[in-house]
Amino acid sequence: MKQHKTVRDVMHANAVCIDGLTTVEEAIRIAREQQVKAIIVNKRDEHDEFGIVLMNDIAKKVLAKNRAPSRVNVYEIMTKPALSVSPDMNVKYCARLFERFGISRAPVIENGQVLGMVSYNLIVIYGMLAEEVESQHRKD
């Protein structure tokens, strides 16, 4: 029987969450320290939604426009609401969702809590090859 990989199987659990009032300068520092390419922006309250800031958002909206990272807050450049995925979603459907919406990574959220981050890279490296390796092991 074929075992389908879920987002939970391939996601990175080291998602970084910050406040929207954090400066871009501090967000870059945090991303560098934590070695992440995207940062989740926390909800302000239970009726709010999570946001997301990618390093290319910073490049396009701060660096390219010659804005000072110390004077720009994350909430000014984030994407909100962040398109999130369920940890139980099949990686095949996650990849289709990414393609449809033109994104490359998304927070993994369950019951209003951030569990991690998933990306195309993680899906390919741990979702596709893992199935191939497992099926090869079953044949042996």
Short mmCIF file of N, CA and C in Angstrom, two decimals:
data_model
loop_
_atom_site.label_atom_id
_atom_site.label_comp_id
_atom_site.label_asym_id
_atom_site.label_seq_id
_atom_site.Cartn_x
_atom_site.Cartn_y
_atom_site.Cartn_z
N MET A 1 0.84 -1.20 0.00
CA MET A 1 0.00 0.00 0.00
C MET A 1 0.88 1.25 0.00
N LYS A 2 0.56 2.18 -0.87
CA LYS A 2 1.37 3.39 -0.99
C LYS A 2 1.09 4.36 0.16
N GLN A 3 2.15 4.78 0.82
CA GLN A 3 2.03 5.73 1.93
C GLN A 3 2.21 7.14 1.37
N HIS A 4 1.21 7.99 1.54
CA HIS A 4 1.30 9.35 1.04
C HIS A 4 1.96 10.25 2.08
N LYS A 5 2.86 11.09 1.62
CA LYS A 5 3.54 12.04 2.50
C LYS A 5 2.63 13.23 2.76
N THR A 6 2.63 13.69 4.00
CA THR A 6 1.84 14.87 4.35
C THR A 6 2.80 16.03 4.61
N VAL A 7 2.23 17.21 4.68
CA VAL A 7 3.01 18.40 4.99
C VAL A 7 3.75 18.22 6.31
N ARG A 8 3.11 17.59 7.28
CA ARG A 8 3.73 17.35 8.58
C ARG A 8 5.03 16.54 8.44
N ASP A 9 5.06 15.62 7.48
CA ASP A 9 6.23 14.77 7.26
C ASP A 9 7.44 15.55 6.73
N VAL A 10 7.20 16.65 6.03
CA VAL A 10 8.29 17.36 5.35
C VAL A 10 8.58 18.76 5.87
N MET A 11 7.69 19.31 6.68
CA MET A 11 7.85 20.70 7.12
C MET A 11 9.04 20.88 8.07
N HIS A 12 9.51 22.12 8.14
CA HIS A 12 10.51 22.48 9.15
C HIS A 12 9.74 23.01 10.35
N ALA A 13 10.06 22.52 11.52
CA ALA A 13 9.35 22.94 12.72
C ALA A 13 9.93 24.22 13.32
N ASN A 14 10.97 24.77 12.68
CA ASN A 14 11.62 25.95 13.26
C ASN A 14 11.08 27.26 12.68
N ALA A 15 9.77 27.36 12.53
CA ALA A 15 9.18 28.60 12.02
C ALA A 15 9.44 29.73 13.01
N VAL A 16 9.77 30.90 12.51
CA VAL A 16 10.06 32.05 13.35
C VAL A 16 8.88 33.01 13.26
N CYS A 17 8.37 33.42 14.42
CA CYS A 17 7.24 34.34 14.50
C CYS A 17 7.67 35.62 15.19
N ILE A 18 7.26 36.75 14.63
CA ILE A 18 7.59 38.05 15.21
C ILE A 18 6.36 38.95 15.23
N ASP A 19 6.47 40.05 15.91
CA ASP A 19 5.42 41.06 15.97
C ASP A 19 5.51 41.95 14.73
N GLY A 20 4.38 42.44 14.27
CA GLY A 20 4.35 43.31 13.09
C GLY A 20 5.09 44.62 13.27
N LEU A 21 5.27 45.06 14.51
CA LEU A 21 5.97 46.32 14.76
C LEU A 21 7.49 46.18 14.75
N THR A 22 7.97 44.94 14.61
CA THR A 22 9.41 44.70 14.52
C THR A 22 9.94 45.42 13.28
N THR A 23 11.12 46.02 13.42
CA THR A 23 11.71 46.69 12.24
C THR A 23 12.25 45.64 11.27
N VAL A 24 12.36 46.04 10.02
CA VAL A 24 12.92 45.17 8.99
C VAL A 24 14.37 44.83 9.35
N GLU A 25 15.08 45.79 9.90
CA GLU A 25 16.47 45.56 10.31
C GLU A 25 16.55 44.40 11.32
N GLU A 26 15.68 44.42 12.32
CA GLU A 26 15.66 43.36 13.32
C GLU A 26 15.18 42.04 12.71
N ALA A 27 14.21 42.10 11.80
CA ALA A 27 13.71 40.89 11.14
C ALA A 27 14.83 40.21 10.35
N ILE A 28 15.66 41.00 9.68
CA ILE A 28 16.79 40.45 8.93
C ILE A 28 17.77 39.77 9.89
N ARG A 29 18.03 40.42 10.99
CA ARG A 29 18.94 39.86 12.00
C ARG A 29 18.40 38.51 12.51
N ILE A 30 17.12 38.47 12.80
CA ILE A 30 16.48 37.24 13.30
C ILE A 30 16.54 36.14 12.24
N ALA A 31 16.23 36.50 10.99
CA ALA A 31 16.26 35.51 9.90
C ALA A 31 17.66 34.94 9.72
N ARG A 32 18.66 35.79 9.82
CA ARG A 32 20.05 35.34 9.68
C ARG A 32 20.42 34.38 10.82
N GLU A 33 20.08 34.78 12.05
CA GLU A 33 20.40 33.95 13.22
C GLU A 33 19.70 32.60 13.17
N GLN A 34 18.44 32.61 12.77
CA GLN A 34 17.64 31.38 12.75
C GLN A 34 17.77 30.61 11.44
N GLN A 35 18.47 31.19 10.48
CA GLN A 35 18.67 30.59 9.16
C GLN A 35 17.35 30.22 8.48
N VAL A 36 16.45 31.22 8.40
CA VAL A 36 15.17 31.04 7.72
C VAL A 36 15.05 32.03 6.57
N LYS A 37 14.20 31.69 5.60
CA LYS A 37 14.00 32.54 4.43
C LYS A 37 12.67 33.29 4.49
N ALA A 38 11.89 32.99 5.52
CA ALA A 38 10.60 33.64 5.70
C ALA A 38 10.30 33.73 7.19
N ILE A 39 9.58 34.79 7.55
CA ILE A 39 9.21 34.99 8.95
C ILE A 39 7.71 35.20 9.02
N ILE A 40 7.08 34.53 9.97
CA ILE A 40 5.64 34.67 10.18
C ILE A 40 5.40 35.85 11.11
N VAL A 41 4.40 36.64 10.76
CA VAL A 41 4.03 37.78 11.59
C VAL A 41 2.80 37.38 12.40
N ASN A 42 2.94 37.47 13.73
CA ASN A 42 1.88 37.05 14.63
C ASN A 42 0.59 37.83 14.43
N LYS A 43 -0.52 37.19 14.81
CA LYS A 43 -1.82 37.86 14.84
C LYS A 43 -1.79 38.91 15.94
N ARG A 44 -2.53 40.00 15.74
CA ARG A 44 -2.64 41.01 16.80
C ARG A 44 -3.65 40.58 17.86
N ASP A 45 -4.66 39.82 17.43
CA ASP A 45 -5.67 39.29 18.35
C ASP A 45 -6.31 38.07 17.71
N GLU A 46 -7.28 37.47 18.39
CA GLU A 46 -7.87 36.22 17.89
C GLU A 46 -8.69 36.41 16.61
N HIS A 47 -9.03 37.65 16.26
CA HIS A 47 -9.81 37.91 15.05
C HIS A 47 -8.93 38.29 13.87
N ASP A 48 -7.64 38.35 14.09
CA ASP A 48 -6.68 38.73 13.06
C ASP A 48 -6.18 37.49 12.32
N GLU A 49 -5.33 37.68 11.34
CA GLU A 49 -4.72 36.59 10.58
C GLU A 49 -3.21 36.71 10.65
N PHE A 50 -2.52 35.59 10.42
CA PHE A 50 -1.07 35.61 10.37
C PHE A 50 -0.62 36.29 9.08
N GLY A 51 0.54 36.94 9.15
CA GLY A 51 1.16 37.51 7.96
C GLY A 51 2.46 36.77 7.70
N ILE A 52 3.10 37.10 6.58
CA ILE A 52 4.39 36.48 6.25
C ILE A 52 5.27 37.49 5.54
N VAL A 53 6.55 37.45 5.85
CA VAL A 53 7.54 38.30 5.19
C VAL A 53 8.63 37.38 4.65
N LEU A 54 8.84 37.46 3.34
CA LEU A 54 9.91 36.70 2.69
C LEU A 54 11.10 37.63 2.50
N MET A 55 12.27 37.06 2.37
CA MET A 55 13.45 37.88 2.13
C MET A 55 13.33 38.65 0.81
N ASN A 56 12.64 38.07 -0.18
CA ASN A 56 12.49 38.83 -1.42
C ASN A 56 11.52 40.00 -1.26
N ASP A 57 10.60 39.95 -0.29
CA ASP A 57 9.76 41.11 0.02
C ASP A 57 10.64 42.25 0.51
N ILE A 58 11.60 41.92 1.35
CA ILE A 58 12.51 42.94 1.89
C ILE A 58 13.36 43.52 0.76
N ALA A 59 13.85 42.65 -0.12
CA ALA A 59 14.66 43.13 -1.24
C ALA A 59 13.87 44.06 -2.15
N LYS A 60 12.63 43.69 -2.47
CA LYS A 60 11.81 44.48 -3.41
C LYS A 60 11.23 45.74 -2.78
N LYS A 61 10.77 45.64 -1.53
CA LYS A 61 10.02 46.74 -0.92
C LYS A 61 10.84 47.66 -0.03
N VAL A 62 12.07 47.24 0.31
CA VAL A 62 12.92 48.06 1.17
C VAL A 62 14.21 48.40 0.43
N LEU A 63 15.00 47.39 0.11
CA LEU A 63 16.29 47.61 -0.53
C LEU A 63 16.14 48.31 -1.89
N ALA A 64 15.31 47.77 -2.77
CA ALA A 64 15.16 48.33 -4.12
C ALA A 64 14.57 49.74 -4.10
N LYS A 65 13.80 50.06 -3.08
CA LYS A 65 13.19 51.39 -2.99
C LYS A 65 14.01 52.32 -2.11
N ASN A 66 15.21 51.87 -1.74
CA ASN A 66 16.14 52.69 -0.96
C ASN A 66 15.54 53.18 0.36
N ARG A 67 14.78 52.32 1.02
CA ARG A 67 14.20 52.66 2.32
C ARG A 67 15.13 52.13 3.41
N ALA A 68 15.17 52.81 4.53
CA ALA A 68 16.05 52.41 5.64
C ALA A 68 15.42 51.26 6.41
N PRO A 69 16.07 50.10 6.49
CA PRO A 69 15.52 48.95 7.21
C PRO A 69 15.22 49.25 8.68
N SER A 70 15.94 50.20 9.25
CA SER A 70 15.70 50.56 10.66
C SER A 70 14.45 51.41 10.83
N ARG A 71 13.90 51.93 9.71
CA ARG A 71 12.75 52.82 9.80
C ARG A 71 11.47 52.23 9.19
N VAL A 72 11.56 50.98 8.75
CA VAL A 72 10.39 50.31 8.17
C VAL A 72 9.99 49.17 9.09
N ASN A 73 8.70 49.11 9.40
CA ASN A 73 8.19 48.03 10.23
C ASN A 73 7.72 46.88 9.34
N VAL A 74 7.82 45.68 9.86
CA VAL A 74 7.46 44.49 9.11
C VAL A 74 6.02 44.57 8.60
N TYR A 75 5.10 45.11 9.39
CA TYR A 75 3.70 45.15 8.97
C TYR A 75 3.51 45.95 7.68
N GLU A 76 4.43 46.86 7.37
CA GLU A 76 4.32 47.68 6.16
C GLU A 76 4.61 46.89 4.89
N ILE A 77 5.36 45.81 4.99
CA ILE A 77 5.77 45.07 3.79
C ILE A 77 5.29 43.63 3.76
N MET A 78 4.65 43.16 4.82
CA MET A 78 4.25 41.75 4.89
C MET A 78 3.08 41.47 3.95
N THR A 79 2.89 40.19 3.67
CA THR A 79 1.72 39.71 2.95
C THR A 79 0.76 39.19 4.02
N LYS A 80 -0.47 39.67 3.96
CA LYS A 80 -1.45 39.29 4.97
C LYS A 80 -2.83 39.26 4.32
N PRO A 81 -3.58 38.21 4.48
CA PRO A 81 -3.26 37.03 5.28
C PRO A 81 -2.26 36.12 4.56
N ALA A 82 -1.45 35.42 5.34
CA ALA A 82 -0.54 34.44 4.77
C ALA A 82 -1.36 33.22 4.37
N LEU A 83 -1.11 32.72 3.18
CA LEU A 83 -1.77 31.49 2.76
C LEU A 83 -1.12 30.36 3.54
N SER A 84 -1.89 29.67 4.36
CA SER A 84 -1.33 28.61 5.20
C SER A 84 -1.87 27.26 4.78
N VAL A 85 -1.22 26.21 5.24
CA VAL A 85 -1.64 24.85 4.90
C VAL A 85 -1.78 24.02 6.18
N SER A 86 -2.57 22.99 6.06
CA SER A 86 -2.79 22.05 7.16
C SER A 86 -1.65 21.05 7.21
N PRO A 87 -1.25 20.63 8.40
CA PRO A 87 -0.18 19.63 8.49
C PRO A 87 -0.58 18.28 7.90
N ASP A 88 -1.87 18.03 7.77
CA ASP A 88 -2.34 16.73 7.26
C ASP A 88 -2.56 16.73 5.74
N MET A 89 -2.29 17.85 5.07
CA MET A 89 -2.45 17.93 3.63
C MET A 89 -1.40 17.07 2.92
N ASN A 90 -1.81 16.37 1.89
CA ASN A 90 -0.89 15.59 1.06
C ASN A 90 0.06 16.56 0.37
N VAL A 91 1.36 16.24 0.33
CA VAL A 91 2.35 17.15 -0.27
C VAL A 91 2.04 17.43 -1.74
N LYS A 92 1.41 16.50 -2.42
CA LYS A 92 1.03 16.70 -3.83
C LYS A 92 0.06 17.89 -3.95
N TYR A 93 -0.91 17.96 -3.05
CA TYR A 93 -1.88 19.05 -3.09
C TYR A 93 -1.27 20.36 -2.61
N CYS A 94 -0.33 20.26 -1.69
CA CYS A 94 0.37 21.46 -1.24
C CYS A 94 1.14 22.07 -2.41
N ALA A 95 1.83 21.24 -3.19
CA ALA A 95 2.57 21.72 -4.36
C ALA A 95 1.62 22.36 -5.37
N ARG A 96 0.44 21.76 -5.56
CA ARG A 96 -0.55 22.34 -6.49
C ARG A 96 -1.05 23.70 -5.99
N LEU A 97 -1.24 23.80 -4.69
CA LEU A 97 -1.68 25.06 -4.10
C LEU A 97 -0.62 26.15 -4.31
N PHE A 98 0.64 25.79 -4.07
CA PHE A 98 1.74 26.73 -4.29
C PHE A 98 1.74 27.20 -5.74
N GLU A 99 1.58 26.28 -6.67
CA GLU A 99 1.58 26.63 -8.09
C GLU A 99 0.42 27.56 -8.42
N ARG A 100 -0.75 27.22 -7.94
CA ARG A 100 -1.94 28.02 -8.25
C ARG A 100 -1.83 29.46 -7.75
N PHE A 101 -1.22 29.64 -6.57
CA PHE A 101 -1.15 30.97 -5.99
C PHE A 101 0.21 31.65 -6.17
N GLY A 102 1.13 30.98 -6.85
CA GLY A 102 2.42 31.59 -7.15
C GLY A 102 3.28 31.83 -5.91
N ILE A 103 3.22 30.91 -4.96
CA ILE A 103 4.04 31.04 -3.75
C ILE A 103 5.02 29.88 -3.67
N SER A 104 6.03 30.00 -2.84
CA SER A 104 7.02 28.93 -2.74
C SER A 104 7.13 28.37 -1.32
N ARG A 105 6.47 29.01 -0.37
CA ARG A 105 6.50 28.52 1.01
C ARG A 105 5.27 29.04 1.74
N ALA A 106 4.91 28.34 2.81
CA ALA A 106 3.72 28.73 3.59
C ALA A 106 3.84 28.21 5.01
N PRO A 107 3.24 28.95 5.94
CA PRO A 107 3.20 28.46 7.32
C PRO A 107 2.27 27.24 7.41
N VAL A 108 2.61 26.35 8.31
CA VAL A 108 1.78 25.18 8.59
C VAL A 108 1.04 25.49 9.89
N ILE A 109 -0.28 25.53 9.80
CA ILE A 109 -1.08 25.97 10.95
C ILE A 109 -2.15 24.93 11.27
N GLU A 110 -2.25 24.62 12.57
CA GLU A 110 -3.26 23.68 13.05
C GLU A 110 -3.89 24.26 14.30
N ASN A 111 -5.21 24.33 14.33
CA ASN A 111 -5.95 24.88 15.47
C ASN A 111 -5.44 26.26 15.88
N GLY A 112 -5.14 27.10 14.88
CA GLY A 112 -4.70 28.46 15.17
C GLY A 112 -3.26 28.60 15.65
N GLN A 113 -2.51 27.50 15.68
CA GLN A 113 -1.12 27.52 16.13
C GLN A 113 -0.17 27.22 14.97
N VAL A 114 0.92 27.98 14.92
CA VAL A 114 1.93 27.75 13.89
C VAL A 114 2.77 26.55 14.30
N LEU A 115 2.81 25.53 13.44
CA LEU A 115 3.60 24.33 13.71
C LEU A 115 4.95 24.37 13.01
N GLY A 116 5.00 25.08 11.89
CA GLY A 116 6.24 25.11 11.12
C GLY A 116 6.06 25.82 9.80
N MET A 117 7.00 25.54 8.89
CA MET A 117 7.00 26.15 7.57
C MET A 117 7.25 25.05 6.54
N VAL A 118 6.57 25.13 5.41
CA VAL A 118 6.79 24.17 4.34
C VAL A 118 7.13 24.94 3.07
N SER A 119 8.00 24.36 2.25
CA SER A 119 8.41 25.01 1.00
C SER A 119 8.48 23.98 -0.12
N TYR A 120 8.54 24.49 -1.36
CA TYR A 120 8.75 23.60 -2.51
C TYR A 120 9.97 22.72 -2.28
N ASN A 121 11.07 23.32 -1.82
CA ASN A 121 12.31 22.57 -1.61
C ASN A 121 12.09 21.39 -0.67
N LEU A 122 11.41 21.64 0.45
CA LEU A 122 11.16 20.57 1.42
C LEU A 122 10.27 19.48 0.84
N ILE A 123 9.27 19.90 0.06
CA ILE A 123 8.36 18.92 -0.56
C ILE A 123 9.14 18.02 -1.51
N VAL A 124 9.99 18.62 -2.32
CA VAL A 124 10.76 17.84 -3.29
C VAL A 124 11.77 16.94 -2.60
N ILE A 125 12.56 17.52 -1.72
CA ILE A 125 13.63 16.76 -1.08
C ILE A 125 13.12 15.67 -0.16
N TYR A 126 12.11 15.97 0.66
CA TYR A 126 11.65 15.00 1.65
C TYR A 126 10.34 14.32 1.29
N GLY A 127 9.59 14.88 0.37
CA GLY A 127 8.31 14.31 0.00
C GLY A 127 8.39 13.35 -1.17
N MET A 128 9.09 13.75 -2.22
CA MET A 128 9.16 12.92 -3.41
C MET A 128 10.16 11.79 -3.28
N LEU A 129 11.39 12.12 -2.95
CA LEU A 129 12.43 11.09 -2.87
C LEU A 129 12.15 10.09 -1.75
N ALA A 130 11.59 10.57 -0.67
CA ALA A 130 11.31 9.68 0.45
C ALA A 130 10.36 8.57 0.02
N GLU A 131 9.31 8.91 -0.77
CA GLU A 131 8.38 7.90 -1.25
C GLU A 131 9.10 6.90 -2.14
N GLU A 132 9.98 7.42 -3.00
CA GLU A 132 10.74 6.57 -3.92
C GLU A 132 11.64 5.61 -3.14
N VAL A 133 12.32 6.13 -2.13
CA VAL A 133 13.22 5.32 -1.32
C VAL A 133 12.44 4.26 -0.55
N GLU A 134 11.31 4.67 0.03
CA GLU A 134 10.50 3.72 0.79
C GLU A 134 9.98 2.60 -0.09
N SER A 135 9.51 2.93 -1.31
CA SER A 135 9.01 1.89 -2.19
C SER A 135 10.14 0.97 -2.63
N GLN A 136 11.35 1.52 -2.78
CA GLN A 136 12.52 0.71 -3.14
C GLN A 136 12.85 -0.26 -2.00
N HIS A 137 12.72 0.20 -0.75
CA HIS A 137 13.00 -0.65 0.40
C HIS A 137 11.99 -1.80 0.49
N ARG A 138 10.75 -1.51 0.14
CA ARG A 138 9.71 -2.54 0.22
C ARG A 138 9.95 -3.65 -0.82
N LYS A 139 10.57 -3.28 -1.96
CA LYS A 139 10.85 -4.26 -3.01
C LYS A 139 11.97 -5.21 -2.60
N ASP A 140 12.89 -4.73 -1.78
CA ASP A 140 14.07 -5.52 -1.38
C ASP A 140 13.74 -6.64 -0.42
#
